[in-house]
Amino acid sequence: MTARRSLALVLLATTVAVGFSLAVSRPAQAQPPTPSDNQVNQVASQLYCPVCENVPLDVCPTQACAQWRELIREKLAAGWSDDQIKQYFVTQYGDRVLATPPAHGLNWLVYVLPPVAILIGVGVLAGVLRSWRRSPVPEPEPPSITENPYVRQMEEELQRRERGE
Amino acid sequence: MVDETAIQQTQGSEPKSEEIQSRRPFTWGTGAIWLLLLAFLLLLFFGLRRTQQGPVQPGAPAPQFSLTTFDGQNLDTTQMRGQVILVNFWASWCVPCEQEAAELQQAYENYKDKGVVFVGVNYVDTEPEARDYMARFDITYPNGPDLGTRISQAYRIRGVPETYIMGANGNLVEAKIGPYASLAEIQASLDRALASTTE
């Protein structure tokens, strides 16, 4: 009886321990995968090298650019979004790292000038076409018959015959 | 002959009045276009002039700035008036910067008690690499990132390394484009800056 009771106690304790450990322990989660080069370059292509002139970060061959691409990889691995990474680069290195300049200050000109120039061009073209339509180019008159050298030669010949030469 | 002249006169006079009528609104448009073009050219001119200006020249007031160092310390050059300030622009990816790094640290140790402040401005860099660089050359003077490249733009630097020495009155005493060749060269520059402040 004592042996049975102790066996029951051991079973109870084991059940409680297993149940408790199952309740407390969490399943192991997989490590987030390291962002691939494509993912890094997808963000890097929206940024420009802060040092080189007009070189996108994804194709820039310098050591500094390699460091920045690694930085992008770290930020992506940490769960940062594309916009957060871009904002971080702007804070660190200024607006010039952005492939598309933000529309504030004089940057507005980049967005305003081309359409304005096109509108002005269309207006000028329309004005010129209208003026052309209003004053059509006169067609050249055919040369008068007296100006024809063969006719003139013939008339001279006839006059000479009339005079009996 | 008379008829032809009459035709010419009528042909010549009628379009004139039409031309005047049609030109009036177009003149305003042309004026607006010229104005826009002029404004754009002026903008281009001032922009180009600024980029072609080159770095700040000695004798001119040195741009004042504030900077948060890698250690979290806030520096403001306006609060350092009365002292000679050496501002060194550098980056970890800059190989010529390495040529002068140890000498700059040595000069700092020699001059820190003589009224000279050293400030390192880390230009477009990544922080881990910048810290590695500082550790490699045992740099102990204050260094911080040039956030948004505001300081380098104010000094209109063309690259790194560049070093500017500000006199006690806030004017620029010397500008060194490229790395210092030796410790003696740095010390000579600092001596000149100190001498100019005592004059």
GROMACS .gro file of C-alpha atoms in nm:
model
  364
    1MET     CA    1   0.000   0.000   0.000
    2THR     CA    2   0.285   0.232   0.091
    3ALA     CA    3   0.467   0.136  -0.228
    4ARG     CA    4   0.153   0.204  -0.433
    5ARG     CA    5   0.101   0.538  -0.264
    6SER     CA    6   0.461   0.644  -0.323
    7LEU     CA    7   0.435   0.532  -0.689
    8ALA     CA    8   0.120   0.740  -0.726
    9LEU     CA    9   0.294   1.039  -0.571
   10VAL     CA   10   0.590   1.003  -0.807
   11LEU     CA   11   0.354   0.980  -1.108
   12LEU     CA   12   0.162   1.284  -0.989
   13ALA     CA   13   0.480   1.483  -0.937
   14THR     CA   14   0.611   1.380  -1.279
   15THR     CA   15   0.281   1.478  -1.448
   16VAL     CA   16   0.279   1.815  -1.273
   17ALA     CA   17   0.645   1.878  -1.362
   18VAL     CA   18   0.596   1.784  -1.729
   19GLY     CA   19   0.277   1.989  -1.751
   20PHE     CA   20   0.444   2.289  -1.592
   21SER     CA   21   0.748   2.271  -1.817
   22LEU     CA   22   0.523   2.244  -2.125
   23ALA     CA   23   0.324   2.543  -2.010
   24VAL     CA   24   0.629   2.758  -1.934
   25SER     CA   25   0.869   2.672  -2.217
   26ARG     CA   26   0.817   2.835  -2.555
   27PRO     CA   27   0.893   2.668  -2.881
   28ALA     CA   28   1.230   2.767  -3.024
   29GLN     CA   29   1.190   3.017  -3.307
   30ALA     CA   30   1.397   3.015  -3.622
   31GLN     CA   31   1.650   3.295  -3.652
   32PRO     CA   32   1.544   3.561  -3.902
   33PRO     CA   33   1.728   3.498  -4.229
   34THR     CA   34   2.010   3.734  -4.323
   35PRO     CA   35   1.883   3.973  -4.593
   36SER     CA   36   2.001   3.868  -4.937
   37ASP     CA   37   2.209   4.085  -5.170
   38ASN     CA   38   1.897   4.143  -5.380
   39GLN     CA   39   1.705   4.277  -5.082
   40VAL     CA   40   1.999   4.500  -4.987
   41ASN     CA   41   2.040   4.625  -5.344
   42GLN     CA   42   1.668   4.691  -5.373
   43VAL     CA   43   1.707   4.954  -5.097
   44ALA     CA   44   2.054   5.062  -5.210
   45SER     CA   45   1.924   5.138  -5.560
   46GLN     CA   46   1.703   5.409  -5.409
   47LEU     CA   47   2.006   5.576  -5.256
   48TYR     CA   48   2.315   5.744  -5.397
   49CYS     CA   49   2.673   5.722  -5.273
   50PRO     CA   50   2.724   6.024  -5.043
   51VAL     CA   51   3.086   6.060  -5.155
   52CYS     CA   52   3.096   5.977  -5.526
   53GLU     CA   53   2.920   6.190  -5.787
   54ASN     CA   54   2.592   6.049  -5.918
   55VAL     CA   55   2.665   5.683  -5.845
   56PRO     CA   56   2.377   5.471  -5.713
   57LEU     CA   57   2.471   5.286  -5.396
   58ASP     CA   58   2.387   4.942  -5.536
   59VAL     CA   59   2.650   4.965  -5.811
   60CYS     CA   60   2.911   5.179  -5.635
   61PRO     CA   61   3.242   4.987  -5.617
   62THR     CA   62   3.416   5.179  -5.334
   63GLN     CA   63   3.493   5.048  -4.987
   64ALA     CA   64   3.272   5.315  -4.831
   65CYS     CA   65   2.974   5.201  -5.039
   66ALA     CA   66   3.038   4.839  -4.938
   67GLN     CA   67   3.020   4.958  -4.575
   68TRP     CA   68   2.691   5.136  -4.640
   69ARG     CA   69   2.544   4.828  -4.808
   70GLU     CA   70   2.643   4.625  -4.502
   71LEU     CA   71   2.472   4.889  -4.290
   72ILE     CA   72   2.156   4.845  -4.496
   73ARG     CA   73   2.180   4.467  -4.445
   74GLU     CA   74   2.208   4.518  -4.068
   75LYS     CA   75   1.910   4.753  -4.061
   76LEU     CA   76   1.700   4.512  -4.272
   77ALA     CA   77   1.795   4.225  -4.041
   78ALA     CA   78   1.685   4.441  -3.748
   79GLY     CA   79   1.344   4.473  -3.911
   80TRP     CA   80   1.371   4.829  -4.042
   81SER     CA   81   1.151   4.924  -4.337
   82ASP     CA   82   1.285   5.077  -4.660
   83ASP     CA   83   1.156   5.419  -4.559
   84GLN     CA   84   1.315   5.399  -4.215
   85ILE     CA   85   1.651   5.311  -4.370
   86LYS     CA   86   1.622   5.594  -4.622
   87GLN     CA   87   1.534   5.837  -4.345
   88TYR     CA   88   1.836   5.717  -4.145
   89PHE     CA   89   2.063   5.783  -4.444
   90VAL     CA   90   1.912   6.132  -4.491
   91THR     CA   91   1.972   6.213  -4.124
   92GLN     CA   92   2.329   6.090  -4.142
   93TYR     CA   93   2.437   6.211  -4.483
   94GLY     CA   94   2.182   6.466  -4.603
   95ASP     CA   95   1.916   6.484  -4.876
   96ARG     CA   96   2.166   6.429  -5.153
   97VAL     CA   97   2.171   6.052  -5.087
   98LEU     CA   98   1.814   6.022  -5.213
   99ALA     CA   99   1.762   5.917  -5.573
  100THR     CA  100   1.448   6.135  -5.587
  101PRO     CA  101   1.498   6.467  -5.406
  102PRO     CA  102   1.228   6.557  -5.152
  103ALA     CA  103   0.992   6.829  -5.274
  104HIS     CA  104   1.081   7.116  -5.045
  105GLY     CA  105   1.282   7.436  -5.078
  106LEU     CA  106   1.451   7.484  -5.413
  107ASN     CA  107   1.399   7.115  -5.488
  108TRP     CA  108   1.048   7.214  -5.599
  109LEU     CA  109   1.206   7.349  -5.916
  110VAL     CA  110   1.300   6.996  -6.019
  111TYR     CA  111   0.932   6.905  -6.027
  112VAL     CA  112   0.788   7.237  -6.145
  113LEU     CA  113   1.029   7.351  -6.417
  114PRO     CA  114   0.996   7.061  -6.667
  115PRO     CA  115   0.613   7.078  -6.692
  116VAL     CA  116   0.628   7.460  -6.706
  117ALA     CA  117   0.888   7.442  -6.985
  118ILE     CA  118   0.672   7.192  -7.176
  119LEU     CA  119   0.363   7.414  -7.135
  120ILE     CA  120   0.555   7.719  -7.256
  121GLY     CA  121   0.687   7.519  -7.552
  122VAL     CA  122   0.337   7.403  -7.644
  123GLY     CA  123   0.210   7.763  -7.616
  124VAL     CA  124   0.487   7.896  -7.840
  125LEU     CA  125   0.429   7.618  -8.094
  126ALA     CA  126   0.055   7.686  -8.097
  127GLY     CA  127   0.118   8.060  -8.150
  128VAL     CA  128   0.358   7.996  -8.437
  129LEU     CA  129   0.121   7.749  -8.605
  130ARG     CA  130  -0.167   7.996  -8.571
  131SER     CA  131   0.036   8.275  -8.732
  132TRP     CA  132   0.137   8.043  -9.016
  133ARG     CA  133  -0.226   7.949  -9.079
  134ARG     CA  134  -0.332   8.314  -9.077
  135SER     CA  135  -0.079   8.426  -9.340
  136PRO     CA  136  -0.037   8.142  -9.589
  137VAL     CA  137   0.278   8.150  -9.795
  138PRO     CA  138   0.191   8.289 -10.142
  139GLU     CA  139   0.245   8.043 -10.423
  140PRO     CA  140   0.511   8.156 -10.670
  141GLU     CA  141   0.355   8.290 -10.988
  142PRO     CA  142   0.450   8.109 -11.306
  143PRO     CA  143   0.692   8.310 -11.520
  144SER     CA  144   0.512   8.528 -11.776
  145ILE     CA  145   0.522   8.415 -12.131
  146THR     CA  146   0.739   8.707 -12.238
  147GLU     CA  147   1.008   8.601 -11.998
  148ASN     CA  148   1.042   8.267 -12.172
  149PRO     CA  149   1.370   8.284 -12.373
  150TYR     CA  150   1.241   8.051 -12.649
  151VAL     CA  151   0.930   8.262 -12.704
  152ARG     CA  152   1.141   8.578 -12.705
  153GLN     CA  153   1.382   8.424 -12.958
  154MET     CA  154   1.089   8.321 -13.175
  155GLU     CA  155   0.940   8.672 -13.165
  156GLU     CA  156   1.272   8.824 -13.262
  157GLU     CA  157   1.300   8.578 -13.551
  158LEU     CA  158   0.950   8.669 -13.675
  159GLN     CA  159   1.024   9.040 -13.652
  160ARG     CA  160   1.344   8.988 -13.849
  161ARG     CA  161   1.149   8.802 -14.120
  162GLU     CA  162   0.886   9.074 -14.134
  163ARG     CA  163   1.158   9.329 -14.193
  164GLY     CA  164   1.285   9.101 -14.469
  165GLU     CA  165   1.627   9.049 -14.327
  166MET     CA  166   0.013   9.934 -11.232
  167VAL     CA  167  -0.221  10.147 -11.025
  168ASP     CA  168  -0.427   9.844 -10.941
  169GLU     CA  169  -0.119   9.649 -10.828
  170THR     CA  170  -0.015   9.934 -10.595
  171ALA     CA  171  -0.365   9.951 -10.455
  172ILE     CA  172  -0.364   9.577 -10.397
  173GLN     CA  173  -0.023   9.600 -10.230
  174GLN     CA  174  -0.141   9.884 -10.009
  175THR     CA  175  -0.452   9.701  -9.900
  176GLN     CA  176  -0.254   9.378  -9.848
  177GLY     CA  177   0.011   9.569  -9.660
  178SER     CA  178  -0.220   9.766  -9.430
  179GLU     CA  179  -0.478   9.504  -9.321
  180PRO     CA  180  -0.243   9.239  -9.177
  181LYS     CA  181  -0.059   9.510  -8.982
  182SER     CA  182  -0.358   9.584  -8.761
  183GLU     CA  183  -0.421   9.209  -8.723
  184GLU     CA  184  -0.060   9.154  -8.627
  185ILE     CA  185  -0.076   9.421  -8.360
  186GLN     CA  186  -0.394   9.271  -8.218
  187SER     CA  187  -0.251   8.921  -8.215
  188ARG     CA  188   0.085   9.029  -8.074
  189ARG     CA  189  -0.048   9.211  -7.768
  190PRO     CA  190  -0.134   8.905  -7.554
  191PHE     CA  191   0.168   8.721  -7.687
  192THR     CA  192   0.399   9.002  -7.564
  193TRP     CA  193   0.286   8.943  -7.207
  194GLY     CA  194   0.347   8.572  -7.248
  195THR     CA  195   0.690   8.636  -7.396
  196GLY     CA  196   0.771   8.870  -7.108
  197ALA     CA  197   0.671   8.606  -6.855
  198ILE     CA  198   0.886   8.348  -7.032
  199TRP     CA  199   1.185   8.583  -7.033
  200LEU     CA  200   1.132   8.658  -6.665
  201LEU     CA  201   1.117   8.290  -6.581
  202LEU     CA  202   1.428   8.224  -6.786
  203LEU     CA  203   1.610   8.510  -6.618
  204ALA     CA  204   1.513   8.386  -6.271
  205PHE     CA  205   1.630   8.037  -6.361
  206LEU     CA  206   1.962   8.167  -6.495
  207LEU     CA  207   2.015   8.376  -6.181
  208LEU     CA  208   1.950   8.073  -5.966
  209LEU     CA  209   2.192   7.872  -6.176
  210PHE     CA  210   2.451   8.150  -6.151
  211PHE     CA  211   2.435   8.174  -5.771
  212GLY     CA  212   2.434   7.796  -5.736
  213LEU     CA  213   2.739   7.761  -5.960
  214ARG     CA  214   2.917   8.048  -5.787
  215ARG     CA  215   2.866   7.879  -5.452
  216THR     CA  216   3.001   7.547  -5.576
  217GLN     CA  217   3.297   7.716  -5.744
  218GLN     CA  218   3.384   7.923  -5.437
  219GLY     CA  219   3.616   7.662  -5.292
  220PRO     CA  220   3.682   7.611  -4.923
  221VAL     CA  221   3.660   7.888  -4.663
  222GLN     CA  222   3.968   8.106  -4.690
  223PRO     CA  223   4.196   8.210  -4.402
  224GLY     CA  224   4.107   8.551  -4.263
  225ALA     CA  225   3.734   8.496  -4.312
  226PRO     CA  226   3.505   8.419  -4.017
  227ALA     CA  227   3.509   8.043  -3.965
  228PRO     CA  228   3.169   7.872  -3.976
  229GLN     CA  229   3.055   7.796  -3.622
  230PHE     CA  230   2.892   7.462  -3.551
  231SER     CA  231   2.776   7.224  -3.284
  232LEU     CA  232   2.842   6.853  -3.280
  233THR     CA  233   2.751   6.552  -3.068
  234THR     CA  234   3.055   6.333  -3.019
  235PHE     CA  235   3.058   5.955  -3.034
  236ASP     CA  236   3.068   5.965  -2.654
  237GLY     CA  237   2.749   6.170  -2.642
  238GLN     CA  238   2.919   6.496  -2.544
  239ASN     CA  239   2.779   6.816  -2.698
  240LEU     CA  240   3.032   7.058  -2.845
  241ASP     CA  241   2.958   7.410  -2.958
  242THR     CA  242   3.238   7.614  -3.113
  243THR     CA  243   3.066   7.941  -3.020
  244GLN     CA  244   3.128   7.850  -2.656
  245MET     CA  245   3.498   7.794  -2.720
  246ARG     CA  246   3.579   8.153  -2.816
  247GLY     CA  247   3.915   8.262  -2.685
  248GLN     CA  248   4.072   7.930  -2.774
  249VAL     CA  249   4.239   7.806  -3.089
  250ILE     CA  250   4.025   7.531  -3.245
  251LEU     CA  251   4.160   7.271  -3.484
  252VAL     CA  252   3.882   7.113  -3.690
  253ASN     CA  253   3.984   6.799  -3.874
  254PHE     CA  254   3.752   6.637  -4.131
  255TRP     CA  255   3.819   6.265  -4.174
  256ALA     CA  256   3.659   5.931  -4.259
  257SER     CA  257   3.746   5.570  -4.186
  258TRP     CA  258   3.740   5.485  -4.559
  259CYS     CA  259   3.989   5.763  -4.633
  260VAL     CA  260   4.339   5.623  -4.675
  261PRO     CA  261   4.524   5.961  -4.672
  262CYS     CA  262   4.355   6.036  -4.337
  263GLU     CA  263   4.555   5.751  -4.186
  264GLN     CA  264   4.880   5.930  -4.274
  265GLU     CA  265   4.809   6.211  -4.028
  266ALA     CA  266   4.593   6.035  -3.765
  267ALA     CA  267   4.874   5.947  -3.524
  268GLU     CA  268   5.041   6.286  -3.567
  269LEU     CA  269   4.717   6.470  -3.495
  270GLN     CA  270   4.674   6.271  -3.173
  271GLN     CA  271   5.034   6.349  -3.076
  272ALA     CA  272   4.978   6.719  -3.148
  273TYR     CA  273   4.663   6.710  -2.936
  274GLU     CA  274   4.858   6.571  -2.643
  275ASN     CA  275   5.124   6.838  -2.687
  276TYR     CA  276   4.884   7.131  -2.717
  277LYS     CA  277   4.574   7.044  -2.512
  278ASP     CA  278   4.705   7.242  -2.215
  279LYS     CA  279   4.811   7.539  -2.428
  280GLY     CA  280   4.465   7.670  -2.515
  281VAL     CA  281   4.412   7.456  -2.824
  282VAL     CA  282   4.096   7.249  -2.875
  283PHE     CA  283   4.088   6.960  -3.122
  284VAL     CA  284   3.761   6.855  -3.284
  285GLY     CA  285   3.738   6.562  -3.525
  286VAL     CA  286   3.448   6.576  -3.770
  287ASN     CA  287   3.369   6.234  -3.910
  288TYR     CA  288   3.255   6.287  -4.269
  289VAL     CA  289   2.997   6.051  -4.429
  290ASP     CA  290   3.101   5.739  -4.246
  291THR     CA  291   2.954   5.442  -4.063
  292GLU     CA  292   2.983   5.450  -3.686
  293PRO     CA  293   3.138   5.105  -3.619
  294GLU     CA  294   3.414   5.168  -3.874
  295ALA     CA  295   3.471   5.519  -3.738
  296ARG     CA  296   3.507   5.382  -3.386
  297ASP     CA  297   3.746   5.110  -3.509
  298TYR     CA  298   3.955   5.378  -3.679
  299MET     CA  299   3.972   5.587  -3.360
  300ALA     CA  300   4.069   5.281  -3.158
  301ARG     CA  301   4.335   5.187  -3.413
  302PHE     CA  302   4.506   5.525  -3.385
  303ASP     CA  303   4.433   5.575  -3.012
  304ILE     CA  304   4.248   5.897  -3.083
  305THR     CA  305   4.125   6.056  -2.761
  306TYR     CA  306   4.025   6.407  -2.867
  307PRO     CA  307   3.651   6.469  -2.926
  308ASN     CA  308   3.516   6.326  -3.249
  309GLY     CA  309   3.163   6.313  -3.382
  310PRO     CA  310   2.967   6.246  -3.699
  311ASP     CA  311   2.883   6.530  -3.936
  312LEU     CA  312   2.508   6.466  -3.934
  313GLY     CA  313   2.344   6.563  -4.260
  314THR     CA  314   2.689   6.687  -4.380
  315ARG     CA  315   2.597   7.030  -4.241
  316ILE     CA  316   2.945   7.113  -4.107
  317SER     CA  317   3.129   6.999  -4.419
  318GLN     CA  318   2.887   7.198  -4.634
  319ALA     CA  319   2.943   7.509  -4.421
  320TYR     CA  320   3.319   7.470  -4.470
  321ARG     CA  321   3.264   7.376  -4.838
  322ILE     CA  322   3.514   7.093  -4.813
  323ARG     CA  323   3.609   6.912  -5.132
  324GLY     CA  324   3.717   6.588  -4.969
  325VAL     CA  325   3.895   6.438  -4.671
  326PRO     CA  326   4.124   6.495  -4.497
  327GLU     CA  327   4.093   6.871  -4.458
  328THR     CA  328   4.193   7.065  -4.147
  329TYR     CA  329   4.092   7.416  -4.046
  330ILE     CA  330   4.245   7.612  -3.761
  331MET     CA  331   4.024   7.875  -3.605
  332GLY     CA  332   4.180   8.162  -3.412
  333ALA     CA  333   4.063   8.280  -3.073
  334ASN     CA  334   3.859   8.556  -3.242
  335GLY     CA  335   3.665   8.303  -3.449
  336ASN     CA  336   3.840   8.380  -3.777
  337LEU     CA  337   4.005   8.114  -3.981
  338VAL     CA  338   4.384   8.118  -3.945
  339GLU     CA  339   4.484   7.824  -4.163
  340ALA     CA  340   4.328   7.573  -4.398
  341LYS     CA  341   4.508   7.253  -4.483
  342ILE     CA  342   4.374   7.061  -4.781
  343GLY     CA  343   4.502   6.704  -4.773
  344PRO     CA  344   4.697   6.529  -4.500
  345TYR     CA  345   4.967   6.690  -4.288
  346ALA     CA  346   5.308   6.559  -4.382
  347SER     CA  347   5.448   6.554  -4.029
  348LEU     CA  348   5.392   6.642  -3.666
  349ALA     CA  349   5.623   6.940  -3.714
  350GLU     CA  350   5.389   7.081  -3.981
  351ILE     CA  351   5.088   7.056  -3.748
  352GLN     CA  352   5.279   7.215  -3.464
  353ALA     CA  353   5.403   7.497  -3.684
  354SER     CA  354   5.043   7.572  -3.788
  355LEU     CA  355   4.925   7.568  -3.428
  356ASP     CA  356   5.212   7.793  -3.320
  357ARG     CA  357   5.117   8.044  -3.590
  358ALA     CA  358   4.753   8.033  -3.477
  359LEU     CA  359   4.853   8.083  -3.113
  360ALA     CA  360   5.086   8.367  -3.207
  361SER     CA  361   4.810   8.539  -3.408
  362THR     CA  362   4.579   8.530  -3.106
  363THR     CA  363   4.835   8.689  -2.875
  364GLU     CA  364   4.909   8.971  -3.121
   0.00000   0.00000   0.00000
